[in-house]
Every structure is written in C-alpha cells, then in structure tokens.
Amino acid sequence: GDGPGGGGGGSSTNGTNLSAGGGGGHASAGAGGGAQTGGVGGTGGPKYGSSILLPLIGGSGGGGGGAAANNRAGAGGGGGGAVLIASSTSINLTGTINASGGVGVNVGAGGAAGGGGSGGAIRLIANTITGAGLLNVSGGGGGIQQTLPGGGAGGVGFVRIEAFNFSSFTPSVPTNSVTFALPNPVTLLNGPILRIASV
C-alpha cells in the first residue's frame, strides 16, 4: 500500500501460511488482513491527516496479498482522491462527489487477496452551500479468496464543509466523517513553493 496510511502487504512462508493485505488508513485506521493458521495478515494502515484538510491529502492504498510460488496474489485497492471545490459566491450540490477507496482484488487458489484503499478527502468552500447531494469518502472493501480469509477494509476519509450559510445543506455522507465550519484559507499559509529554474 502506498501513501502515508498504506496498508501492510500479506506474506507467505515457503508457499504456505498465506496472508492477505491490510486496508489503507486515513480518517480511521485500516483493518488488518486475514491469514491462514500460522500466517500473519498484513497490518492495517494508520490514521493520518486532519479534519480541516490543510493540507489537502487523499487516501492511501491497501496492501497486496501473499502468494505461493508461481501463483498470483491480489493487488491492494488505490486510495480515494482529494477534491477541493471553492466558490466566491455559492455552491448548490445536487449530484455525487465520489472520492472512495478502491476495492482490494479478489484472487484464486494459491494466492491471498488485497486490502482495500482508504477513502479520500472532499472539501467545499463558499459563502453559501445548499443542496442534498452525496459526498462519498468510504473505504474500499478487502478482496476475497474462496478458501482463505480476505483482505482488510480501507478506513474512511474526510469531508469538510466551510461556509457562512449552510443551513439549507443536507448532504448524504455514508461515513458520518463530516465537519462544518466557517471558511478558512484554501491553502496553507507560508507553504512550500516550487519554482522551475529551467526547462
């Protein structure tokens, strides 16, 4: 698993004791991967980031599963993206913003499944925010294997709503990981700057 909360990879011992990958973490830690008797599942990724989403960081990937010799293992799901929508007037949300984590890959005999990626981040900033759309930062589910324990599920991500008036905003957030506040700076003050010296 890649990213600050990447899930740990599964393993195998001489083609036995297979274990699945752990889920990526973000606003919550990822779940650990399952394992055969004698094996050790991939660890779930840790929590990281801040509910104010400064800086704005997406989710992390789940770990891949272990495999016996000459067999395939399931890959981990990718982390959810990071979305910032800012308006100097208003935002009316009627659709869906999806920054969910990817599902761990299922696998056949001889390998273990991958862990799910963690949910990403969604931040909305405006004077007024209205509507009732869906904001999805759910973690991806762990992959499955018919005869082995599956991969760990990814943790949830963050949703941040910043406005002077959000009394008419009733979003659906499946993870209940949403915070409301008055508008803050769009980016970190005195943050690092990249300058191109030459091309």
XYZ file of C-alpha atoms in Angstrom:
199
model
C 0.000 0.000 0.000
C 1.291 3.434 -0.964
C 0.714 6.722 0.861
C 1.009 7.908 4.494
C -1.539 5.322 5.659
C -0.650 2.481 3.298
C -1.781 -0.990 4.334
C 0.806 -3.684 5.002
C 1.342 -6.422 2.452
C 0.413 -10.037 3.024
C 3.023 -12.780 3.065
C 3.703 -16.474 2.616
C 6.213 -18.893 4.126
C 7.628 -21.253 1.523
C 4.314 -21.076 -0.330
C 2.202 -21.759 2.772
C 0.723 -19.739 5.635
C -0.679 -17.252 3.132
C -1.977 -13.930 4.396
C -3.990 -11.107 2.829
C -3.138 -7.413 2.611
C -4.226 -4.841 5.170
C -6.536 -1.944 4.349
C -5.261 1.604 3.953
C -5.890 4.141 6.693
C -6.934 7.820 6.614
C -9.543 9.374 8.965
C -9.717 5.935 10.565
C -7.200 3.118 10.579
C -7.485 0.339 8.016
C -8.421 -3.192 9.034
C -5.800 -5.928 9.147
C -5.773 -8.669 6.527
C -6.758 -12.249 7.282
C -4.355 -15.188 7.340
C -4.184 -18.962 7.276
C -3.337 -20.676 10.562
C 0.308 -19.893 11.223
C 0.328 -16.842 8.990
C 0.301 -13.153 9.873
C -2.045 -10.863 7.971
C -0.950 -7.532 6.548
C -1.345 -4.735 9.072
C -3.984 -2.063 8.607
C -2.661 1.371 7.692
C -2.584 4.070 10.404
C -4.754 7.166 10.774
C -3.294 10.395 9.421
C -4.303 13.852 8.263
C -6.601 16.451 9.797
C -10.331 17.088 9.612
C -9.646 20.689 8.470
C -7.966 19.259 5.335
C -4.985 21.588 5.437
C -3.017 20.354 3.615
C -5.454 18.530 1.318
C -4.328 14.883 1.128
C -6.078 11.914 -0.474
C -6.414 8.347 0.742
C -3.820 5.570 0.828
C -3.628 2.199 -0.873
C -4.269 -1.222 0.580
C -1.526 -3.825 0.774
C -1.252 -6.689 -1.706
C -1.769 -10.287 -0.670
C 0.867 -13.006 -0.368
C 1.195 -15.818 -2.916
C 2.589 -19.314 -3.218
C 5.315 -19.927 -5.807
C 4.183 -19.383 -9.422
C 0.791 -18.083 -8.338
C -0.763 -14.643 -8.369
C -1.733 -12.544 -5.382
C -4.467 -9.931 -5.209
C -3.383 -6.295 -5.516
C -4.449 -3.691 -2.994
C -7.063 -1.075 -3.888
C -5.966 2.511 -4.530
C -6.690 5.343 -2.125
C -9.504 7.797 -2.841
C -8.688 11.157 -4.417
C -8.616 14.657 -2.918
C -11.257 17.129 -4.156
C -11.465 20.865 -3.425
C -14.321 22.987 -4.803
C -14.221 26.661 -3.822
C -16.586 29.442 -4.927
C -16.634 33.165 -4.144
C -20.457 33.028 -4.216
C -22.343 29.758 -3.726
C -22.321 26.011 -4.309
C -25.513 24.011 -4.911
C -24.803 20.285 -4.704
C -27.367 18.077 -6.443
C -25.258 15.157 -7.625
C -22.470 12.981 -6.265
C -18.834 13.662 -5.434
C -17.061 10.330 -5.129
C -13.627 10.024 -3.520
C -13.995 6.474 -2.219
C -11.173 3.986 -1.866
C -10.638 1.176 -4.355
C -11.630 -2.409 -3.603
C -8.917 -4.995 -2.956
C -8.505 -7.508 -5.778
C -10.047 -10.966 -5.462
C -7.787 -13.917 -6.224
C -7.990 -17.631 -6.948
C -6.273 -20.594 -5.311
C -2.614 -20.222 -4.467
C -2.751 -16.557 -3.509
C -4.273 -14.203 -0.955
C -6.453 -11.153 -1.594
C -5.518 -7.488 -1.420
C -6.632 -4.902 1.115
C -8.987 -2.027 0.302
C -7.800 1.540 -0.200
C -8.863 4.231 2.232
C -11.388 6.938 1.417
C -10.090 10.269 0.178
C -10.966 13.877 1.028
C -13.699 16.298 -0.092
C -13.623 19.993 0.842
C -16.274 22.522 -0.198
C -15.824 26.274 0.449
C -18.293 29.071 -0.404
C -20.304 31.894 1.135
C -23.436 29.720 0.872
C -23.683 25.970 0.306
C -27.056 24.359 -0.449
C -28.404 21.102 -1.826
C -28.651 17.486 -0.777
C -26.121 15.544 -2.837
C -23.923 12.589 -1.937
C -20.374 13.036 -0.608
C -18.688 9.638 -0.584
C -15.325 9.043 1.110
C -15.948 5.396 2.049
C -13.046 2.972 2.266
C -12.790 0.146 -0.231
C -13.662 -3.381 0.826
C -10.997 -6.048 1.125
C -10.644 -8.608 -1.651
C -11.774 -12.196 -1.166
C -10.418 -15.662 -1.800
C -12.720 -18.673 -1.592
C -10.669 -20.714 0.875
C -8.694 -18.005 2.710
C -9.541 -15.051 4.952
C -9.958 -11.863 2.934
C -8.107 -8.573 2.777
C -8.696 -5.807 5.278
C -11.138 -2.989 4.521
C -9.854 0.540 3.995
C -10.576 3.284 6.523
C -12.899 6.204 5.810
C -11.782 9.626 4.570
C -12.616 13.229 5.493
C -15.405 15.599 4.384
C -15.080 19.306 5.230
C -17.832 21.891 4.599
C -16.913 25.570 5.032
C -19.490 28.348 4.533
C -21.098 31.327 6.240
C -24.511 29.793 5.498
C -25.047 26.037 5.201
C -28.427 25.843 6.958
C -30.078 24.537 3.748
C -27.347 21.986 3.045
C -28.325 18.397 3.875
C -25.718 16.159 2.256
C -25.636 12.390 2.455
C -22.285 11.284 3.889
C -22.297 7.479 4.347
C -19.278 7.540 6.654
C -20.528 10.309 9.010
C -16.990 11.766 8.804
C -18.069 15.338 8.046
C -17.226 18.601 9.827
C -18.768 22.064 9.327
C -17.011 25.399 9.896
C -16.656 28.989 8.708
C -14.413 29.438 5.641
C -10.678 29.032 6.151
C -7.768 29.684 3.758
C -7.872 27.476 0.669
C -4.231 26.509 1.102
C -1.708 26.562 3.925
C -0.147 29.962 4.592
C 3.612 30.137 4.018
C 3.562 26.738 2.341
C 6.456 25.451 0.247
C 6.821 26.901 -3.260
C 8.108 25.135 -6.362
C 9.889 27.301 -8.946
C 11.020 25.969 -12.317
C 14.639 27.036 -12.863
C 14.893 25.794 -16.435
C 13.201 23.539 -18.980
